[in-house]
JSON list of C-alpha atoms and ligand atoms in Angstrom, two decimals:
[
{"chain": "A", "resi": 53, "resn": "MET", "atom": "CA", "xyz": [12.49, 18.68, -13.23]},
{"chain": "A", "resi": 54, "resn": "THR", "atom": "CA", "xyz": [10.65, 17.33, -10.11]},
{"chain": "A", "resi": 55, "resn": "HIS", "atom": "CA", "xyz": [7.69, 14.93, -10.43]},
{"chain": "A", "resi": 56, "resn": "ASN", "atom": "CA", "xyz": [4.67, 13.98, -8.45]},
{"chain": "A", "resi": 57, "resn": "LYS", "atom": "CA", "xyz": [5.69, 11.70, -5.64]},
{"chain": "A", "resi": 58, "resn": "ARG", "atom": "CA", "xyz": [4.97, 8.06, -6.56]},
{"chain": "A", "resi": 59, "resn": "ILE", "atom": "CA", "xyz": [3.92, 5.64, -3.90]},
{"chain": "A", "resi": 60, "resn": "LEU", "atom": "CA", "xyz": [3.76, 1.81, -4.02]},
{"chain": "A", "resi": 61, "resn": "PHE", "atom": "CA", "xyz": [1.91, -0.43, -1.56]},
{"chain": "A", "resi": 62, "resn": "VAL", "atom": "CA", "xyz": [3.10, -4.11, -1.35]},
{"chain": "A", "resi": 63, "resn": "CYS", "atom": "CA", "xyz": [1.40, -7.11, 0.33]},
{"chain": "A", "resi": 64, "resn": "LEU", "atom": "CA", "xyz": [1.58, -10.74, -0.52]},
{"chain": "A", "resi": 65, "resn": "GLY", "atom": "CA", "xyz": [-1.27, -11.36, -3.05]},
{"chain": "A", "resi": 66, "resn": "ASN", "atom": "CA", "xyz": [-2.00, -7.81, -4.15]},
{"chain": "A", "resi": 67, "resn": "ILE", "atom": "CA", "xyz": [-5.68, -8.76, -3.85]},
{"chain": "A", "resi": 68, "resn": "CYS", "atom": "CA", "xyz": [-6.62, -7.58, -0.29]},
{"chain": "A", "resi": 69, "resn": "ARG", "atom": "CA", "xyz": [-4.38, -5.07, 1.64]},
{"chain": "A", "resi": 70, "resn": "SER", "atom": "CA", "xyz": [-2.33, -3.34, -1.00]},
{"chain": "A", "resi": 71, "resn": "PRO", "atom": "CA", "xyz": [-5.14, -2.64, -3.52]},
{"chain": "A", "resi": 72, "resn": "ALA", "atom": "CA", "xyz": [-7.34, -1.42, -0.59]},
{"chain": "A", "resi": 73, "resn": "ALA", "atom": "CA", "xyz": [-4.35, 0.90, 0.38]},
{"chain": "A", "resi": 74, "resn": "GLU", "atom": "CA", "xyz": [-3.99, 2.12, -3.22]},
{"chain": "A", "resi": 75, "resn": "GLY", "atom": "CA", "xyz": [-7.67, 2.97, -3.58]},
{"chain": "A", "resi": 76, "resn": "ILE", "atom": "CA", "xyz": [-7.95, 4.59, -0.20]},
{"chain": "A", "resi": 77, "resn": "PHE", "atom": "CA", "xyz": [-4.90, 6.62, -0.41]},
{"chain": "A", "resi": 78, "resn": "ARG", "atom": "CA", "xyz": [-5.93, 7.75, -4.09]},
{"chain": "A", "resi": 79, "resn": "ALA", "atom": "CA", "xyz": [-9.45, 8.76, -2.94]},
{"chain": "A", "resi": 80, "resn": "LYS", "atom": "CA", "xyz": [-8.12, 10.83, 0.16]},
{"chain": "A", "resi": 81, "resn": "ALA", "atom": "CA", "xyz": [-5.26, 12.55, -1.90]},
{"chain": "A", "resi": 82, "resn": "GLU", "atom": "CA", "xyz": [-7.87, 13.56, -4.59]},
{"chain": "A", "resi": 83, "resn": "ALA", "atom": "CA", "xyz": [-10.31, 14.86, -2.01]},
{"chain": "A", "resi": 84, "resn": "ARG", "atom": "CA", "xyz": [-7.39, 16.98, -0.54]},
{"chain": "A", "resi": 85, "resn": "GLY", "atom": "CA", "xyz": [-6.31, 18.08, -4.24]},
{"chain": "A", "resi": 86, "resn": "LEU", "atom": "CA", "xyz": [-2.99, 16.48, -3.72]},
{"chain": "A", "resi": 87, "resn": "LYS", "atom": "CA", "xyz": [-0.93, 15.42, -6.96]},
{"chain": "A", "resi": 88, "resn": "LEU", "atom": "CA", "xyz": [0.53, 12.07, -6.05]},
{"chain": "A", "resi": 89, "resn": "GLU", "atom": "CA", "xyz": [0.61, 8.79, -7.94]},
{"chain": "A", "resi": 90, "resn": "PHE", "atom": "CA", "xyz": [-0.25, 5.38, -6.33]},
{"chain": "A", "resi": 91, "resn": "ASP", "atom": "CA", "xyz": [0.09, 1.80, -7.37]},
{"chain": "A", "resi": 92, "resn": "SER", "atom": "CA", "xyz": [0.09, -1.60, -5.51]},
{"chain": "A", "resi": 93, "resn": "ALA", "atom": "CA", "xyz": [1.83, -5.00, -6.18]},
{"chain": "A", "resi": 94, "resn": "GLY", "atom": "CA", "xyz": [2.29, -8.34, -4.37]},
{"chain": "A", "resi": 95, "resn": "THR", "atom": "CA", "xyz": [5.51, -10.16, -3.40]},
{"chain": "A", "resi": 96, "resn": "GLY", "atom": "CA", "xyz": [3.83, -13.41, -4.76]},
{"chain": "A", "resi": 97, "resn": "GLY", "atom": "CA", "xyz": [2.39, -13.67, -8.31]},
{"chain": "A", "resi": 98, "resn": "TRP", "atom": "CA", "xyz": [-0.31, -16.26, -7.79]},
{"chain": "A", "resi": 99, "resn": "HIS", "atom": "CA", "xyz": [-3.08, -13.69, -8.25]},
{"chain": "A", "resi": 100, "resn": "ALA", "atom": "CA", "xyz": [-1.58, -11.79, -11.04]},
{"chain": "A", "resi": 101, "resn": "GLY", "atom": "CA", "xyz": [-4.14, -10.24, -13.36]},
{"chain": "A", "resi": 102, "resn": "GLU", "atom": "CA", "xyz": [-7.02, -10.83, -10.88]},
{"chain": "A", "resi": 103, "resn": "ALA", "atom": "CA", "xyz": [-9.37, -8.11, -9.63]},
{"chain": "A", "resi": 104, "resn": "PRO", "atom": "CA", "xyz": [-9.22, -7.47, -5.73]},
{"chain": "A", "resi": 105, "resn": "ASP", "atom": "CA", "xyz": [-10.94, -10.02, -3.55]},
{"chain": "A", "resi": 106, "resn": "ALA", "atom": "CA", "xyz": [-14.58, -9.56, -3.65]},
{"chain": "A", "resi": 107, "resn": "ARG", "atom": "CA", "xyz": [-14.81, -9.23, 0.12]},
{"chain": "A", "resi": 108, "resn": "MET", "atom": "CA", "xyz": [-12.12, -6.32, 0.01]},
{"chain": "A", "resi": 109, "resn": "GLN", "atom": "CA", "xyz": [-13.93, -4.70, -2.84]},
{"chain": "A", "resi": 110, "resn": "LYS", "atom": "CA", "xyz": [-17.23, -4.65, -0.90]},
{"chain": "A", "resi": 111, "resn": "THR", "atom": "CA", "xyz": [-15.62, -3.31, 2.38]},
{"chain": "A", "resi": 112, "resn": "VAL", "atom": "CA", "xyz": [-13.90, -0.38, 0.46]},
{"chain": "A", "resi": 113, "resn": "LEU", "atom": "CA", "xyz": [-16.95, 0.29, -1.51]},
{"chain": "A", "resi": 114, "resn": "SER", "atom": "CA", "xyz": [-19.02, 0.68, 1.74]},
{"chain": "A", "resi": 115, "resn": "ARG", "atom": "CA", "xyz": [-16.77, 3.57, 2.48]},
{"chain": "A", "resi": 116, "resn": "GLY", "atom": "CA", "xyz": [-17.43, 5.03, -1.06]},
{"chain": "A", "resi": 117, "resn": "ILE", "atom": "CA", "xyz": [-14.26, 3.95, -2.90]},
{"chain": "A", "resi": 118, "resn": "ASP", "atom": "CA", "xyz": [-14.54, 1.61, -5.87]},
{"chain": "A", "resi": 119, "resn": "ILE", "atom": "CA", "xyz": [-11.32, -0.48, -6.42]},
{"chain": "A", "resi": 120, "resn": "GLY", "atom": "CA", "xyz": [-13.09, -2.97, -8.82]},
{"chain": "A", "resi": 121, "resn": "ASN", "atom": "CA", "xyz": [-10.95, -1.83, -11.85]},
{"chain": "A", "resi": 122, "resn": "LEU", "atom": "CA", "xyz": [-7.52, -2.73, -10.10]},
{"chain": "A", "resi": 123, "resn": "ARG", "atom": "CA", "xyz": [-5.69, -5.74, -11.21]},
{"chain": "A", "resi": 124, "resn": "ALA", "atom": "CA", "xyz": [-2.89, -7.66, -9.33]},
{"chain": "A", "resi": 125, "resn": "ARG", "atom": "CA", "xyz": [0.74, -7.77, -10.36]},
{"chain": "A", "resi": 126, "resn": "LYS", "atom": "CA", "xyz": [3.79, -8.95, -8.96]},
{"chain": "A", "resi": 127, "resn": "PHE", "atom": "CA", "xyz": [6.47, -6.75, -7.46]},
{"chain": "A", "resi": 128, "resn": "SER", "atom": "CA", "xyz": [9.40, -6.33, -9.63]},
{"chain": "A", "resi": 129, "resn": "VAL", "atom": "CA", "xyz": [13.00, -4.86, -9.14]},
{"chain": "A", "resi": 130, "resn": "ASP", "atom": "CA", "xyz": [11.93, -2.10, -11.61]},
{"chain": "A", "resi": 131, "resn": "ASP", "atom": "CA", "xyz": [9.59, -0.70, -9.02]},
{"chain": "A", "resi": 132, "resn": "PHE", "atom": "CA", "xyz": [12.67, 0.67, -7.15]},
{"chain": "A", "resi": 133, "resn": "ASP", "atom": "CA", "xyz": [13.33, 2.90, -10.21]},
{"chain": "A", "resi": 134, "resn": "HIS", "atom": "CA", "xyz": [9.83, 4.18, -10.64]},
{"chain": "A", "resi": 135, "resn": "PHE", "atom": "CA", "xyz": [8.61, 4.78, -7.12]},
{"chain": "A", "resi": 136, "resn": "ASP", "atom": "CA", "xyz": [9.80, 7.21, -4.43]},
{"chain": "A", "resi": 137, "resn": "LEU", "atom": "CA", "xyz": [8.23, 5.35, -1.53]},
{"chain": "A", "resi": 138, "resn": "ILE", "atom": "CA", "xyz": [7.37, 1.76, -1.08]},
{"chain": "A", "resi": 139, "resn": "TYR", "atom": "CA", "xyz": [5.03, 0.85, 1.87]},
{"chain": "A", "resi": 140, "resn": "THR", "atom": "CA", "xyz": [4.93, -2.79, 2.63]},
{"chain": "A", "resi": 141, "resn": "MET", "atom": "CA", "xyz": [2.12, -4.11, 4.88]},
{"chain": "A", "resi": 142, "resn": "ASP", "atom": "CA", "xyz": [3.76, -6.78, 6.93]},
{"chain": "A", "resi": 143, "resn": "THR", "atom": "CA", "xyz": [7.20, -7.99, 8.04]},
{"chain": "A", "resi": 144, "resn": "ASP", "atom": "CA", "xyz": [7.18, -10.76, 5.47]},
{"chain": "A", "resi": 145, "resn": "ASN", "atom": "CA", "xyz": [6.57, -8.34, 2.77]},
{"chain": "A", "resi": 146, "resn": "LEU", "atom": "CA", "xyz": [9.34, -6.03, 4.02]},
{"chain": "A", "resi": 147, "resn": "LYS", "atom": "CA", "xyz": [11.96, -8.78, 4.14]},
{"chain": "A", "resi": 148, "resn": "ASN", "atom": "CA", "xyz": [11.00, -9.85, 0.53]},
{"chain": "A", "resi": 149, "resn": "VAL", "atom": "CA", "xyz": [11.09, -6.54, -0.88]},
{"chain": "A", "resi": 150, "resn": "LEU", "atom": "CA", "xyz": [14.33, -5.72, 0.84]},
{"chain": "A", "resi": 151, "resn": "LYS", "atom": "CA", "xyz": [15.88, -8.97, -0.61]},
{"chain": "A", "resi": 152, "resn": "LEU", "atom": "CA", "xyz": [15.44, -7.56, -4.06]},
{"chain": "A", "resi": 153, "resn": "ALA", "atom": "CA", "xyz": [16.94, -4.18, -3.22]},
{"chain": "A", "resi": 154, "resn": "ARG", "atom": "CA", "xyz": [20.16, -3.40, -5.10]},
{"chain": "A", "resi": 155, "resn": "ASN", "atom": "CA", "xyz": [21.62, -0.73, -3.12]},
{"chain": "A", "resi": 156, "resn": "ASN", "atom": "CA", "xyz": [21.02, 1.77, -0.14]},
{"chain": "A", "resi": 157, "resn": "ALA", "atom": "CA", "xyz": [18.93, 4.01, -2.30]},
{"chain": "A", "resi": 158, "resn": "ASP", "atom": "CA", "xyz": [16.47, 1.15, -3.07]},
{"chain": "A", "resi": 159, "resn": "ARG", "atom": "CA", "xyz": [16.43, 0.08, 0.67]},
{"chain": "A", "resi": 160, "resn": "GLY", "atom": "CA", "xyz": [15.82, 3.64, 1.72]},
{"chain": "A", "resi": 161, "resn": "LYS", "atom": "CA", "xyz": [12.57, 3.75, -0.13]},
{"chain": "A", "resi": 162, "resn": "VAL", "atom": "CA", "xyz": [11.04, 0.82, 1.70]},
{"chain": "A", "resi": 163, "resn": "LYS", "atom": "CA", "xyz": [8.86, 1.40, 4.90]},
{"chain": "A", "resi": 164, "resn": "MET", "atom": "CA", "xyz": [6.22, -0.49, 6.99]},
{"chain": "A", "resi": 165, "resn": "LEU", "atom": "CA", "xyz": [3.00, 1.41, 6.27]},
{"chain": "A", "resi": 166, "resn": "LEU", "atom": "CA", "xyz": [1.93, 1.33, 10.01]},
{"chain": "A", "resi": 167, "resn": "ASN", "atom": "CA", "xyz": [5.07, 3.09, 11.28]},
{"chain": "A", "resi": 168, "resn": "GLU", "atom": "CA", "xyz": [3.14, 6.10, 9.96]},
{"chain": "A", "resi": 169, "resn": "SER", "atom": "CA", "xyz": [0.59, 5.54, 12.53]},
{"chain": "A", "resi": 170, "resn": "PHE", "atom": "CA", "xyz": [2.74, 3.90, 15.37]},
{"chain": "A", "resi": 171, "resn": "PRO", "atom": "CA", "xyz": [6.31, 5.18, 14.67]},
{"chain": "A", "resi": 172, "resn": "GLU", "atom": "CA", "xyz": [9.09, 2.58, 14.69]},
{"chain": "A", "resi": 173, "resn": "SER", "atom": "CA", "xyz": [6.70, -0.03, 15.90]},
{"chain": "A", "resi": 174, "resn": "ASN", "atom": "CA", "xyz": [7.09, -2.34, 12.76]},
{"chain": "A", "resi": 175, "resn": "LYS", "atom": "CA", "xyz": [3.48, -3.29, 13.24]},
{"chain": "A", "resi": 176, "resn": "SER", "atom": "CA", "xyz": [1.82, -5.31, 10.37]},
{"chain": "A", "resi": 177, "resn": "VAL", "atom": "CA", "xyz": [-1.50, -4.77, 8.73]},
{"chain": "A", "resi": 178, "resn": "PRO", "atom": "CA", "xyz": [-3.12, -8.20, 9.58]},
{"chain": "A", "resi": 179, "resn": "ASP", "atom": "CA", "xyz": [-3.73, -10.61, 6.51]},
{"chain": "A", "resi": 180, "resn": "PRO", "atom": "CA", "xyz": [-7.52, -10.78, 6.30]},
{"chain": "A", "resi": 181, "resn": "TYR", "atom": "CA", "xyz": [-7.59, -13.39, 3.53]},
{"chain": "A", "resi": 182, "resn": "PHE", "atom": "CA", "xyz": [-8.43, -16.39, 5.82]},
{"chain": "A", "resi": 183, "resn": "GLY", "atom": "CA", "xyz": [-10.58, -14.53, 8.28]},
{"chain": "A", "resi": 184, "resn": "GLY", "atom": "CA", "xyz": [-14.12, -13.01, 8.57]},
{"chain": "A", "resi": 185, "resn": "GLN", "atom": "CA", "xyz": [-15.66, -9.50, 7.75]},
{"chain": "A", "resi": 186, "resn": "ARG", "atom": "CA", "xyz": [-14.03, -8.09, 10.98]},
{"chain": "A", "resi": 187, "resn": "GLY", "atom": "CA", "xyz": [-10.50, -8.42, 9.51]},
{"chain": "A", "resi": 188, "resn": "PHE", "atom": "CA", "xyz": [-11.47, -6.62, 6.32]},
{"chain": "A", "resi": 189, "resn": "ASP", "atom": "CA", "xyz": [-12.97, -3.64, 8.34]},
{"chain": "A", "resi": 190, "resn": "GLU", "atom": "CA", "xyz": [-9.86, -3.65, 10.63]},
{"chain": "A", "resi": 191, "resn": "VAL", "atom": "CA", "xyz": [-7.54, -3.48, 7.58]},
{"chain": "A", "resi": 192, "resn": "CYS", "atom": "CA", "xyz": [-9.39, -0.51, 6.08]},
{"chain": "A", "resi": 193, "resn": "ASP", "atom": "CA", "xyz": [-9.51, 1.29, 9.37]},
{"chain": "A", "resi": 194, "resn": "LEU", "atom": "CA", "xyz": [-5.80, 0.81, 9.78]},
{"chain": "A", "resi": 195, "resn": "ILE", "atom": "CA", "xyz": [-5.21, 1.97, 6.29]},
{"chain": "A", "resi": 196, "resn": "GLU", "atom": "CA", "xyz": [-7.37, 5.04, 6.57]},
{"chain": "A", "resi": 197, "resn": "HIS", "atom": "CA", "xyz": [-5.64, 6.22, 9.72]},
{"chain": "A", "resi": 198, "resn": "ALA", "atom": "CA", "xyz": [-2.25, 5.87, 8.06]},
{"chain": "A", "resi": 199, "resn": "ALA", "atom": "CA", "xyz": [-3.27, 7.74, 4.94]},
{"chain": "A", "resi": 200, "resn": "ASP", "atom": "CA", "xyz": [-4.58, 10.57, 7.01]},
{"chain": "A", "resi": 201, "resn": "ASN", "atom": "CA", "xyz": [-1.29, 10.94, 8.74]},
{"chain": "A", "resi": 202, "resn": "VAL", "atom": "CA", "xyz": [0.92, 10.56, 5.52]},
{"chain": "A", "resi": 203, "resn": "LEU", "atom": "CA", "xyz": [-1.35, 12.94, 3.50]},
{"chain": "A", "resi": 204, "resn": "LYS", "atom": "CA", "xyz": [-1.47, 15.69, 6.41]},
{"chain": "A", "resi": 205, "resn": "ARG", "atom": "CA", "xyz": [2.24, 15.62, 6.08]},
{"chain": "A", "resi": 206, "resn": "VAL", "atom": "CA", "xyz": [2.22, 16.02, 2.33]},
{"chain": "A", "resi": 207, "resn": "VAL", "atom": "CA", "xyz": [-0.24, 18.99, 2.60]},
{"chain": "A", "resi": 208, "resn": "ASN", "atom": "CA", "xyz": [2.34, 20.68, 4.81]},
{"chain": "A", "resi": 209, "resn": "GLU", "atom": "CA", "xyz": [5.18, 19.92, 2.31]},
{"chain": "A", "resi": 210, "resn": "GLN", "atom": "CA", "xyz": [3.35, 20.82, -0.92]},
{"chain": "A", "resi": 211, "resn": "GLY", "atom": "CA", "xyz": [1.84, 23.74, 0.95]},
{"chain": "B", "resi": 479, "resn": "4NP", "atom": "P1", "xyz": [-3.09, -9.89, 0.49]},
{"chain": "B", "resi": 479, "resn": "4NP", "atom": "O1", "xyz": [-3.93, -11.12, 1.00]},
{"chain": "B", "resi": 479, "resn": "4NP", "atom": "O2", "xyz": [-1.57, -10.18, 0.63]},
{"chain": "B", "resi": 479, "resn": "4NP", "atom": "O3", "xyz": [-3.50, -8.74, 1.38]},
{"chain": "B", "resi": 479, "resn": "4NP", "atom": "O4", "xyz": [-3.50, -9.61, -0.96]},
{"chain": "B", "resi": 479, "resn": "4NP", "atom": "C1", "xyz": [-3.81, -12.34, 0.61]},
{"chain": "B", "resi": 479, "resn": "4NP", "atom": "C2", "xyz": [-4.17, -12.92, -0.67]},
{"chain": "B", "resi": 479, "resn": "4NP", "atom": "C3", "xyz": [-4.11, -14.08, -0.98]},
{"chain": "B", "resi": 479, "resn": "4NP", "atom": "C4", "xyz": [-3.41, -15.00, -0.40]},
{"chain": "B", "resi": 479, "resn": "4NP", "atom": "C5", "xyz": [-2.88, -14.64, 0.96]},
{"chain": "B", "resi": 479, "resn": "4NP", "atom": "C6", "xyz": [-3.03, -13.23, 1.38]},
{"chain": "B", "resi": 479, "resn": "4NP", "atom": "N1", "xyz": [-3.22, -16.33, -0.68]},
{"chain": "B", "resi": 479, "resn": "4NP", "atom": "O5", "xyz": [-2.69, -17.28, 0.09]},
{"chain": "B", "resi": 479, "resn": "4NP", "atom": "O6", "xyz": [-3.53, -16.72, -1.78]}
]
């Protein structure tokens, strides 16, 4: 039996970029009536159990999406079993996730998110944590663009 495609977003802390991606993709998928599952995780566990960074919550909320109920968790090797696609936000996250991959099937699930917007560029979603508001806006713009590309393709696949 087939299941709805499951997509995981991974960044470092799971409090800025990946929860924003989870919320933005979920809202856009729901708006298009697509049946997909989304989750997010961090390669580091320092913020596990925390809500998304208040600055990112506010930035995403200004676009009509509430991510206040999400809670950070650390990426686990079991995630390779549950998810069909694992999108990493930057090249460090990519390296750290690939280090945990057990085989080629695991490795084949891991992709850089921005390759959906800029194919084969391996561009990173910049870490906004130590910067100002512009960085948070830029992260959301990049994620929205990637989400539109991915979901357009899923619409074609799901019919
Ligand atoms: P994220 O951002 O990886 O997009 O969640 C960060 C969150 C926390 C830290 C760094 C980046 N930190 O150093 O605690």
